[in-house]
mmCIF file of C-alpha atoms in Angstrom:
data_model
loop_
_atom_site.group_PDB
_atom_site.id
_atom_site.type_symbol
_atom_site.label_atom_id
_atom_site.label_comp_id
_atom_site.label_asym_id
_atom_site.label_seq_id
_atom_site.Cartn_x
_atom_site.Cartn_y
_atom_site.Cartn_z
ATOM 1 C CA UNK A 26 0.000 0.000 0.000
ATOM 2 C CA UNK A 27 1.673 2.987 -1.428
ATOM 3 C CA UNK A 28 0.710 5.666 1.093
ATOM 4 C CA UNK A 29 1.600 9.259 0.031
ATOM 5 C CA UNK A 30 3.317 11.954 3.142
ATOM 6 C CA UNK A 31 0.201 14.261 2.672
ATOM 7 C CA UNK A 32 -2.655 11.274 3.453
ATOM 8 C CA UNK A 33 -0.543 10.690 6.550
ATOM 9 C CA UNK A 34 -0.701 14.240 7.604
ATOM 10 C CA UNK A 35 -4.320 14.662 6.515
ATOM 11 C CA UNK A 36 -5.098 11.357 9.208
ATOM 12 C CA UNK A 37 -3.094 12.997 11.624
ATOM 13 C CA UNK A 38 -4.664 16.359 11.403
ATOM 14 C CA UNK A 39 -8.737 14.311 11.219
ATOM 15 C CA UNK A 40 -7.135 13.187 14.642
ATOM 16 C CA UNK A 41 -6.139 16.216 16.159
ATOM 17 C CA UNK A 42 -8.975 18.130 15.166
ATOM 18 C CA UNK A 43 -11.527 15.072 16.605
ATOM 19 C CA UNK A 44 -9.393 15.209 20.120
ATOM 20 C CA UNK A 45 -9.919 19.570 19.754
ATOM 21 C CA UNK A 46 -14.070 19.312 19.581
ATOM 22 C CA UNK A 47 -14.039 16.242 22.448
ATOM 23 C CA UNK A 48 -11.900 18.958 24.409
ATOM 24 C CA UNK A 49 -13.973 21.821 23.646
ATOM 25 C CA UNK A 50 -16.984 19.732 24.718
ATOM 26 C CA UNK A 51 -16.053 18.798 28.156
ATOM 27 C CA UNK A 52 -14.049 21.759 28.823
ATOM 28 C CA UNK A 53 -15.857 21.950 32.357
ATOM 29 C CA UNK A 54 -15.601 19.501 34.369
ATOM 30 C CA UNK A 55 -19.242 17.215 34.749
ATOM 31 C CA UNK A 56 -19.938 14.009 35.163
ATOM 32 C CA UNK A 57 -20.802 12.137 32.080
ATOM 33 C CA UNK A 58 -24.289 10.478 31.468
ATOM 34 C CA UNK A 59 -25.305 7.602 29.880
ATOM 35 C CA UNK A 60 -26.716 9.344 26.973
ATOM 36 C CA UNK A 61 -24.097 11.840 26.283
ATOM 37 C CA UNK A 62 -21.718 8.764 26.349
ATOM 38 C CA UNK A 63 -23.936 6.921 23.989
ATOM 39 C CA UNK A 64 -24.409 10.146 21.556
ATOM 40 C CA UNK A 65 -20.506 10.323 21.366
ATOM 41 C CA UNK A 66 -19.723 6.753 21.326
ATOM 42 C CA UNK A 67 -22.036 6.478 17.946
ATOM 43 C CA UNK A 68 -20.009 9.470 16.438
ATOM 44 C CA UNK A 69 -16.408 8.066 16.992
ATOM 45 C CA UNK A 70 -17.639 4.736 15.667
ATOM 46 C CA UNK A 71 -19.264 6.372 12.809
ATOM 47 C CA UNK A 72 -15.971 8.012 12.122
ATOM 48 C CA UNK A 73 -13.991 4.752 12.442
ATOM 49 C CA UNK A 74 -15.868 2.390 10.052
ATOM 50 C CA UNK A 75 -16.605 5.582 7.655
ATOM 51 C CA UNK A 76 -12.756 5.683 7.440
ATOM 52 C CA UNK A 77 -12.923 1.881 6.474
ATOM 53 C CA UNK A 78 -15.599 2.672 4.223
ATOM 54 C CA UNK A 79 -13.013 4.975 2.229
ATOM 55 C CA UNK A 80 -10.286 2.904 2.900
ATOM 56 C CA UNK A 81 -12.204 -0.151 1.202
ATOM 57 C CA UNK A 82 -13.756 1.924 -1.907
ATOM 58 C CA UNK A 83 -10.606 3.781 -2.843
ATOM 59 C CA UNK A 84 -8.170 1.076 -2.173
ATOM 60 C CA UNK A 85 -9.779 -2.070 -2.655
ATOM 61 C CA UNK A 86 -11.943 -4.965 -0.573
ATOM 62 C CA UNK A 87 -9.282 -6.712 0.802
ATOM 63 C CA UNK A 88 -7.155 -3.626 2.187
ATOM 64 C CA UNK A 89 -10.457 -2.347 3.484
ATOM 65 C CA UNK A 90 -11.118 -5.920 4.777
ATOM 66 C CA UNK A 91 -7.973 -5.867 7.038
ATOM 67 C CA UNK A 92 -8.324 -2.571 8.176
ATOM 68 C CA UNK A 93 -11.589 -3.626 9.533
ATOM 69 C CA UNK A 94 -10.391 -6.800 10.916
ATOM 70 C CA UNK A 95 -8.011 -4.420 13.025
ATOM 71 C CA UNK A 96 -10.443 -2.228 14.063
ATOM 72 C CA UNK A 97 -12.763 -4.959 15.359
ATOM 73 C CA UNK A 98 -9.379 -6.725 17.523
ATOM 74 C CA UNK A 99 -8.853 -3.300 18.372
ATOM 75 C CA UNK A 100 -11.726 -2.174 19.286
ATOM 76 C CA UNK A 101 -13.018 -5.340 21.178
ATOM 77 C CA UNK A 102 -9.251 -5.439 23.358
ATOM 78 C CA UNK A 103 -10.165 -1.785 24.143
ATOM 79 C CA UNK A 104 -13.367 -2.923 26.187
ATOM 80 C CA UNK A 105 -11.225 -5.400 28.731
ATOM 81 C CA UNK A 106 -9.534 -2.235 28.866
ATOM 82 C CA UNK A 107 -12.380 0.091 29.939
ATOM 83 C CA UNK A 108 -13.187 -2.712 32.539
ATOM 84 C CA UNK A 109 -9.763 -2.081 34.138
ATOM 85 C CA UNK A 110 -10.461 1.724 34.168
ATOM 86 C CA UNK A 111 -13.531 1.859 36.010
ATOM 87 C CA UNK A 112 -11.577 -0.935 38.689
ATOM 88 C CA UNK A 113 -8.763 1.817 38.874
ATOM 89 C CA UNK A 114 -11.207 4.646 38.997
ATOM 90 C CA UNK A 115 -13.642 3.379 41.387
ATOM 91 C CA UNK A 116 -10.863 1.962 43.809
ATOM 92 C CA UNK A 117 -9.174 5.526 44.062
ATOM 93 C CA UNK A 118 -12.345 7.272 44.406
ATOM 94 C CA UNK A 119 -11.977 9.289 41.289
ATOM 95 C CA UNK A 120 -15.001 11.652 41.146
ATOM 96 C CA UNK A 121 -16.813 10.968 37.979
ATOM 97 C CA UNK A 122 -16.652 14.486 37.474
ATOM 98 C CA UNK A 123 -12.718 14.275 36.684
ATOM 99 C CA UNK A 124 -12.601 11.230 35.284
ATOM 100 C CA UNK A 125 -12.440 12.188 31.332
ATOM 101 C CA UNK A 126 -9.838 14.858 31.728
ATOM 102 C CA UNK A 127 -7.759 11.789 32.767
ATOM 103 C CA UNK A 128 -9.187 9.699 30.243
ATOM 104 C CA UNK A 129 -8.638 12.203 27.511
ATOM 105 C CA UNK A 130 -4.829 12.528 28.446
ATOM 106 C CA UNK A 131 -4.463 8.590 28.634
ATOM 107 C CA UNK A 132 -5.838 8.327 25.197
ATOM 108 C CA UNK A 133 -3.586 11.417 24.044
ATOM 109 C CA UNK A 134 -0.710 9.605 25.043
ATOM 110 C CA UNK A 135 -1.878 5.842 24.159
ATOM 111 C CA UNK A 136 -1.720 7.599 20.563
ATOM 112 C CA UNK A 137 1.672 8.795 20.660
ATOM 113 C CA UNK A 138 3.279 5.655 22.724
ATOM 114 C CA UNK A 139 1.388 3.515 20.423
ATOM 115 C CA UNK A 140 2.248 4.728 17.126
ATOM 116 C CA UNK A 141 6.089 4.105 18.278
ATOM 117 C CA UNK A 142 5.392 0.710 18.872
ATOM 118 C CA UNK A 143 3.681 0.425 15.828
ATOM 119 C CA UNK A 144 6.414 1.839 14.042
ATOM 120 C CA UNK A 145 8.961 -0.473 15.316
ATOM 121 C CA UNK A 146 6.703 -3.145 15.145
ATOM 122 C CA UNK A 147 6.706 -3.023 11.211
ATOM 123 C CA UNK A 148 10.656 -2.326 11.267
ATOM 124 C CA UNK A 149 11.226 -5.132 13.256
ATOM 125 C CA UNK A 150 8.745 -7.247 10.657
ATOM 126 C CA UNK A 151 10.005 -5.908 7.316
ATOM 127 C CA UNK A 152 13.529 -6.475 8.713
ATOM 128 C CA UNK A 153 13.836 -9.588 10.399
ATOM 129 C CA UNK A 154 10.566 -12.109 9.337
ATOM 130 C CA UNK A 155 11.470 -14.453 12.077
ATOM 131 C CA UNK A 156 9.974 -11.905 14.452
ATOM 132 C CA UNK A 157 6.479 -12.702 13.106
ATOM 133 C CA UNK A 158 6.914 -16.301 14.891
ATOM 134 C CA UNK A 159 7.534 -14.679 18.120
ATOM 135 C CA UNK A 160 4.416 -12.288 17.668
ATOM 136 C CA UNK A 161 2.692 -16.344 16.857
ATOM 137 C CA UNK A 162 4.067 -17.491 19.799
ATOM 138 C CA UNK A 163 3.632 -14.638 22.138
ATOM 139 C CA UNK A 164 -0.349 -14.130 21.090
ATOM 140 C CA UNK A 165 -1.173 -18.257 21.775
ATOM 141 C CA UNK A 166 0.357 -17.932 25.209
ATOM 142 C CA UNK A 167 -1.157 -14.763 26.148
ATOM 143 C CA UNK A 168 -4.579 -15.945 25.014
ATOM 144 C CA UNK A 169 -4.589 -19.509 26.946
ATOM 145 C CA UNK A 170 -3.330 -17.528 30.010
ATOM 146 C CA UNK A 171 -6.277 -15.077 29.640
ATOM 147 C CA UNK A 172 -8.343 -17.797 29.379
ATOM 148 C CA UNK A 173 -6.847 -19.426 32.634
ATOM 149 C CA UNK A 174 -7.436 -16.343 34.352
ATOM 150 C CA UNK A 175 -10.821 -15.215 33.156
ATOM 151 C CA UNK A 176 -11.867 -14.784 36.519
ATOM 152 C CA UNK A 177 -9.333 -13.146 37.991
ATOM 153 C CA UNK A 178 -9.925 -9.414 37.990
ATOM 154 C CA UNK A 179 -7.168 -6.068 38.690
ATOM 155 C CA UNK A 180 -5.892 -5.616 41.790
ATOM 156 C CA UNK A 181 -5.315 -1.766 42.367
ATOM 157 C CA UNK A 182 -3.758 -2.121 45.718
ATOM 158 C CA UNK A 183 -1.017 -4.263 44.427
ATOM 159 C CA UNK A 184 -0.030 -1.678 41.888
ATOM 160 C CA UNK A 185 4.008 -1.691 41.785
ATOM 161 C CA UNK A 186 3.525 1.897 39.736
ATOM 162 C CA UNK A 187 1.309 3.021 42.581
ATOM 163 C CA UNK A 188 4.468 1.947 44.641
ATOM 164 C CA UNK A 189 7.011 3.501 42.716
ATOM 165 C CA UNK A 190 5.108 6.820 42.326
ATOM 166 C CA UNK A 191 4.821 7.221 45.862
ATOM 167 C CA UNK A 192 8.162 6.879 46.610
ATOM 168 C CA UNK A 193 9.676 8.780 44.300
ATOM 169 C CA UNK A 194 7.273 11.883 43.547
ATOM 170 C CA UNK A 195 5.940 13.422 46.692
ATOM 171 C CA UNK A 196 2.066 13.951 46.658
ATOM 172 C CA UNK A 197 -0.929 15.125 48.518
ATOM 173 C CA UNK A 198 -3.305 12.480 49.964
ATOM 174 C CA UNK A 199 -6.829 14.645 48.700
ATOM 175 C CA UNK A 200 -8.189 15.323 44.994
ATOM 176 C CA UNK A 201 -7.914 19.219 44.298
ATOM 177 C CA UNK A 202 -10.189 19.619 41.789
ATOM 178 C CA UNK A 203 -9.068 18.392 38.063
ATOM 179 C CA UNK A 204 -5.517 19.738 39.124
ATOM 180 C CA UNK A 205 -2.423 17.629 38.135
ATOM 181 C CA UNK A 206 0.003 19.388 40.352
ATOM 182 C CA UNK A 207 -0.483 21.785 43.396
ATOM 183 C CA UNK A 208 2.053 24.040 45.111
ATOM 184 C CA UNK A 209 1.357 24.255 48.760
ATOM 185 C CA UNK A 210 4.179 25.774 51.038
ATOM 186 C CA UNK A 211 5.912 26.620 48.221
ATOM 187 C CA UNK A 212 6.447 23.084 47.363
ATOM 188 C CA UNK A 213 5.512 21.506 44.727
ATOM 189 C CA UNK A 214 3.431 18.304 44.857
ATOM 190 C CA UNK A 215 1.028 16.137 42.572
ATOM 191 C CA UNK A 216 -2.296 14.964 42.911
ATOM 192 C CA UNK A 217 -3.517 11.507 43.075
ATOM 193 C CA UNK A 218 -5.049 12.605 39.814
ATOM 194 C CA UNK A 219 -1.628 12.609 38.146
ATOM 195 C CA UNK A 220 -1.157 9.064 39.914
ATOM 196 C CA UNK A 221 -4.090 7.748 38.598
ATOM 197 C CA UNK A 222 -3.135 9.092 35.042
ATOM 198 C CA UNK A 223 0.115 7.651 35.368
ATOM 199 C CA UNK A 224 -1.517 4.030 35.867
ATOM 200 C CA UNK A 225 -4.055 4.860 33.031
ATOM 201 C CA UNK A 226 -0.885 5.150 30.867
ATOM 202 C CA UNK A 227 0.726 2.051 31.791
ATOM 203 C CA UNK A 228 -2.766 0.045 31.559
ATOM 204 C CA UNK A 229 -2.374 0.991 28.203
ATOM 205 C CA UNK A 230 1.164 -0.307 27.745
ATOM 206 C CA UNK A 231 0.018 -3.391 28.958
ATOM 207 C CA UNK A 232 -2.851 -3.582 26.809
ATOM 208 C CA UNK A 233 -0.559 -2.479 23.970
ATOM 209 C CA UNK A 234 1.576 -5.157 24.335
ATOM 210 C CA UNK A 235 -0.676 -7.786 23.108
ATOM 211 C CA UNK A 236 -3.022 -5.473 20.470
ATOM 212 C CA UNK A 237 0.451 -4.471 18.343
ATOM 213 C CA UNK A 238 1.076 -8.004 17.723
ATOM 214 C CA UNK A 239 -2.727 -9.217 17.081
ATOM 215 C CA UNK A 240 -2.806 -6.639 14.478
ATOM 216 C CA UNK A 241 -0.075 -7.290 12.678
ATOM 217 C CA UNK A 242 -1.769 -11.027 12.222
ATOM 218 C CA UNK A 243 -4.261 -9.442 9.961
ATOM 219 C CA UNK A 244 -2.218 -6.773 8.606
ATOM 220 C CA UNK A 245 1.304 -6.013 7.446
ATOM 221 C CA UNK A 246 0.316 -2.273 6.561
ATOM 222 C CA UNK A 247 1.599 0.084 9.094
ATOM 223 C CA UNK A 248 -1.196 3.313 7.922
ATOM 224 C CA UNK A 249 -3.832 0.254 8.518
ATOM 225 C CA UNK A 250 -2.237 -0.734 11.405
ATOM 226 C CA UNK A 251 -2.319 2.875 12.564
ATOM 227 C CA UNK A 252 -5.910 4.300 12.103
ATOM 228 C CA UNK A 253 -7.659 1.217 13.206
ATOM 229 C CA UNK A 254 -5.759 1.558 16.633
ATOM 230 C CA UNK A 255 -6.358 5.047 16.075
ATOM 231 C CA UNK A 256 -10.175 5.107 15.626
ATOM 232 C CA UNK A 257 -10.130 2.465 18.109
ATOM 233 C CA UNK A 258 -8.685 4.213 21.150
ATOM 234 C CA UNK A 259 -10.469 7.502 20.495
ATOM 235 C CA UNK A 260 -13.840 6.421 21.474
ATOM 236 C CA UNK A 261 -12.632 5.032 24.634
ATOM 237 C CA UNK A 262 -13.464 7.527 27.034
ATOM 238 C CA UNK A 263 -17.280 7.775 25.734
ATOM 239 C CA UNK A 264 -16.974 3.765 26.031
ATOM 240 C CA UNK A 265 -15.979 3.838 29.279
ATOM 241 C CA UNK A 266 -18.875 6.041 30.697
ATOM 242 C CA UNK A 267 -21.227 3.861 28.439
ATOM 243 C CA UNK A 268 -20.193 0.278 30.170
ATOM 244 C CA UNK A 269 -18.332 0.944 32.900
ATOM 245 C CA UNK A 270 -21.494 0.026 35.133
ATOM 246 C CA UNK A 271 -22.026 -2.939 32.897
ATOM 247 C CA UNK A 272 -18.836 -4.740 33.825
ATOM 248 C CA UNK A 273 -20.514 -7.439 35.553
ATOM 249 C CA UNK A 274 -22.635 -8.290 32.590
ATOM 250 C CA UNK A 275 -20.271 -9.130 30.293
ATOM 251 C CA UNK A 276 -19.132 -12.334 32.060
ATOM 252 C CA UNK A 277 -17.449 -14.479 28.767
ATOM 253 C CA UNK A 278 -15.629 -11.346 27.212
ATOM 254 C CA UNK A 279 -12.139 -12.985 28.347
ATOM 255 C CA UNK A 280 -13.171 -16.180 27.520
ATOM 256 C CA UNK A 281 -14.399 -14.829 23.249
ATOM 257 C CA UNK A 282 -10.928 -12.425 23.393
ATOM 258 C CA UNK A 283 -8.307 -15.464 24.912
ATOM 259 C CA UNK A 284 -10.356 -16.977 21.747
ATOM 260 C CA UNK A 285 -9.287 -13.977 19.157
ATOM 261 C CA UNK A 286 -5.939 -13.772 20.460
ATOM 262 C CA UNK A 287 -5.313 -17.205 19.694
ATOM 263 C CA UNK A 288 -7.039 -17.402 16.423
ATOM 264 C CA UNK A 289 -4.700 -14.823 15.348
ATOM 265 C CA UNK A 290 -1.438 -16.433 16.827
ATOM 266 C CA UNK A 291 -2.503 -19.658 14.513
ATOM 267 C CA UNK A 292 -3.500 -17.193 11.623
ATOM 268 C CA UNK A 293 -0.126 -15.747 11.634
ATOM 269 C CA UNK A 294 1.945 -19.092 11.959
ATOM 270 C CA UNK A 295 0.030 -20.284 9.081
ATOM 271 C CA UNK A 296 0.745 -17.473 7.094
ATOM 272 C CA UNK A 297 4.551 -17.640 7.322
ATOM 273 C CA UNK A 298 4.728 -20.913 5.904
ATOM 274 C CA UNK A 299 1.637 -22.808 5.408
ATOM 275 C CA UNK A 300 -1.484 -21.264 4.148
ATOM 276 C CA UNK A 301 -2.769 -16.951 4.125
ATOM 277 C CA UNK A 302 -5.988 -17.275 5.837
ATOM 278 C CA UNK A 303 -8.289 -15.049 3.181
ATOM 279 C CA UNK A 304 -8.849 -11.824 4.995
ATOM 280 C CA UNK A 305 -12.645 -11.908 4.470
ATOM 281 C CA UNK A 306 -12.654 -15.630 6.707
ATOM 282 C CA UNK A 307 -10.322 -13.990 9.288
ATOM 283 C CA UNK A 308 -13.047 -11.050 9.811
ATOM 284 C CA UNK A 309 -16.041 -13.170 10.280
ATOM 285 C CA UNK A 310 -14.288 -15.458 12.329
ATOM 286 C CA UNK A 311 -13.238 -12.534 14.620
ATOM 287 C CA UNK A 312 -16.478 -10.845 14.783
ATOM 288 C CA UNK A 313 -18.512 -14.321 14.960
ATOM 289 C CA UNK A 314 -16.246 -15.117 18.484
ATOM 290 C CA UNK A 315 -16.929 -11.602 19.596
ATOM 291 C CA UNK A 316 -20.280 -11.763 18.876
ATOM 292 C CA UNK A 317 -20.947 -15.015 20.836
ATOM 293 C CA UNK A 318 -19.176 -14.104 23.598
ATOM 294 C CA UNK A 319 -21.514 -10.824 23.980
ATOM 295 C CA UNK A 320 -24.390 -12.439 23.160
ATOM 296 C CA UNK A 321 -24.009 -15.365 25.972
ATOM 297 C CA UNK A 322 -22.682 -12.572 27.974
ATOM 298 C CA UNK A 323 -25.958 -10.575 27.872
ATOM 299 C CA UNK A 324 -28.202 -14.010 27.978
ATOM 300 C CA UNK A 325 -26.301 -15.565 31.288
ATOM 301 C CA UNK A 326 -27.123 -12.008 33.365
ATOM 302 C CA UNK A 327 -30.079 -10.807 31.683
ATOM 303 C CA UNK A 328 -32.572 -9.131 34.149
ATOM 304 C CA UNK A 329 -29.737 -6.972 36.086
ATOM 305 C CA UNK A 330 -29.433 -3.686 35.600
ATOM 306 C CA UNK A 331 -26.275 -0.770 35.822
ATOM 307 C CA UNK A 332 -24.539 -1.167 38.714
ATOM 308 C CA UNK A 333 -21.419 0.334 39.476
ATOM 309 C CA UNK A 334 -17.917 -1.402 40.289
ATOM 310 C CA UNK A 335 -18.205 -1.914 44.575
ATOM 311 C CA UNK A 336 -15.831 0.864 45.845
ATOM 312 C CA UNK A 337 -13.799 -0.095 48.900
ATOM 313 C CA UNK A 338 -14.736 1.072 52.352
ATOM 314 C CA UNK A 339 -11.730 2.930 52.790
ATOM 315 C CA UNK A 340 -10.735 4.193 49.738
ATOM 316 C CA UNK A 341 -6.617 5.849 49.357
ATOM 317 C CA UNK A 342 -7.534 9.293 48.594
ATOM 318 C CA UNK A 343 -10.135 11.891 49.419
ATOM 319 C CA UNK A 344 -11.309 15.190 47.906
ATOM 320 C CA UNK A 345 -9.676 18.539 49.138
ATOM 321 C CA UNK A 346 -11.759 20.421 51.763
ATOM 322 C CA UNK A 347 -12.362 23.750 50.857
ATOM 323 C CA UNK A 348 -9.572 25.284 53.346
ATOM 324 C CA UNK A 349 -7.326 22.845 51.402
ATOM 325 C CA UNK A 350 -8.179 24.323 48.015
ATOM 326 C CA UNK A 351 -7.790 27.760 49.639
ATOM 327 C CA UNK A 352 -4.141 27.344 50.905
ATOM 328 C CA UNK A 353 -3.243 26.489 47.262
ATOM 329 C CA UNK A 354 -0.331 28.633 46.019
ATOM 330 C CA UNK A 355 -0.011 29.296 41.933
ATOM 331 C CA UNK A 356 1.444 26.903 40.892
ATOM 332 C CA UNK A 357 3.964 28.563 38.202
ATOM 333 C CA UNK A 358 5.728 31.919 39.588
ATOM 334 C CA UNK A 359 7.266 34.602 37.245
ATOM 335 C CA UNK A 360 11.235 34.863 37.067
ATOM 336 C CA UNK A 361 12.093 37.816 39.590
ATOM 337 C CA UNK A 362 9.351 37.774 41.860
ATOM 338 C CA UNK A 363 10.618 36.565 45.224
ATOM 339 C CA UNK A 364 8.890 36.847 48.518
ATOM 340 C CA UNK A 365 10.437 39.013 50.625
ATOM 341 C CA UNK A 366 9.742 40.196 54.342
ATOM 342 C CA UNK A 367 8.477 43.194 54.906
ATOM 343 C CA UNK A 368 11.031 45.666 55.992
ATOM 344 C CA UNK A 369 11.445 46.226 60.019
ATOM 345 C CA UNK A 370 9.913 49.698 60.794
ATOM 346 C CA UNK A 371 12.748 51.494 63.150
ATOM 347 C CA UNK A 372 11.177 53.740 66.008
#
């Protein structure tokens, strides 16, 4: 796929300018409802499969074929994902209020980490084709482990970056407002809202870890590769308010993506030397496991409603009383301006 400098930078700007209106929208903090997140969940997918509507008239079936088999790994590894958020969120005692200016900074820099990957991802492929055996290899063992562990779930007060953060970057203990970092005393200090952006991130890593290489079963196209993570990650924060008080419902998710992620691992062994799975057969065998697994999901818990992820009873971090928020110092002072005392009056 011969992809010309100005398409990339035309993708790139679609992207910036979708991440600019989702800003502008939820410039004040609110708490999200389930409507707004449905309204904005239908226009980011809109936006991804109309890209692989273009993709597939102006370059051909089977290029649009694998983009949309990417975007449908992608997009179904994002939901574990969003699961893990709303454990992460509810366990620090995020107020849902704050939640998407994390969330939108996550995704900001799940874009950026993950195009790197991506790009040495396909150096690593074009370069050395023995790789693709390890991606094989590494995608069969991380799907029958998640399918070992299906019912083990995140545990937030285990966190080694939790840890780590802690001991190295000193912090408040209360939430002070959608602030980052405070200054208090003239020091400098971060919020448990930069902690819990800091785990967001590395969530993502994790997740990242094992997308990259399913991908790359279904593609060898790194633009493909690209905008389906793209379009995939940019609805996640209007996913997340949408199901993250459905978690309990979907019980065989794990189960129907340990499934994909070992479909793919054979798909890409059998590629290298055996047999290219047609693209088209790859797609409805992905979306025909995903769509099983939902479907039994939905069936096994039908009757229960929303219900929100149970919080702990003591929960790490609080939100800032108002005297807190009032002893907050700005937090950037101009070059010159010192305090001094005032000057001793002589009698």
């Amino acid at each position: 796929m011969d992809v010309p400098f100005w398409l990339w930078l035309a993708v790139l700007g679609l992207i910036l300018a979708m991440l600019a209106v989702d800003l502008v929208a939820h410039r004040r903090a609110h708490v999200i409802g389930v409507r707004e997140a449905a309204a904005w969940s239908a226009v980011w997918v809109a936006v991804g499969v109309g890209f692989g509507a273009w993709i597939w008239v102006s370059h051909g079936a089977e290029l649009g074929q694998q983009y949309y088999a990417g975007y449908l790994i992608e997009k179904s590894l994002a939901v574990d994902n969003v699961f893990v958020w709303a454990i992460v969120f509810t366990f620090f005692a995020v107020p849902r209020e704050y939640q998407h200016r994390v969330l939108f900074l996550g995704v900001l820099g799940a874009l950026v980490l993950r195009g790197a990957f991506i790009a040495g991802g396909a150096a690593l492929v074009e370069d050395f084709s023995w790789v693709l055996y390890l991606f094989a290899a590494f995608l069969l063992v991380t799907g029958y482990r998640m399918l070992r562990q299906r019912d083990e779930h995140v545990d937030p007060s285990r966190s080694r970056t939790l840890r780590l953060f802690r001991r190295f970057v000193p912090m408040t203990d209360a939430y002070h407002g959608q602030r980052f970092l405070v200054r208090r005393g003239g020091v400098l200090l971060a919020t448990p809202l930069l902690a819990v952006l800091v785990l967001v991130e590395v969530t993502d890593v994790v997740f990242a870890v094992d997308s990259i290489p399913a991908i790359f079963a279904v593609t060898d196209e790194p633009f493909l590769v690209f905008t389906a993570n793209a379009f995939a990650i940019l609805g996640l924060r209007a996913m997340y308010f949408l199901l993250a008080d459905l978690v309990h419902r979907f019980v065989y998710l794990k189960v129907g993506l340990a499934l994909v992620l070992m479909w793919v691992g054979v798909k890409m062994l059998l590629k290298i030397d055996v047999y290219h799975v047609p693209t088209a057969v790859s797609l409805a065998v992905i979306a025909t496991i995903l769509g099983v697994s939902v479907w039994a999901s939905l069936r096994a818990t039908r009757g229960q409603g929303r219900r929100a992820v149970e919080s702990p009873a003591a929960p790490p971090f609080r939100v800032a009383t108002e005297q807190e928020l009032a002893e907050v110092e700005p937090l950037w002072r101009r070059r010159g301006r010192r305090d001094t005392p005032e000057p001793t009056r002589t009698p």
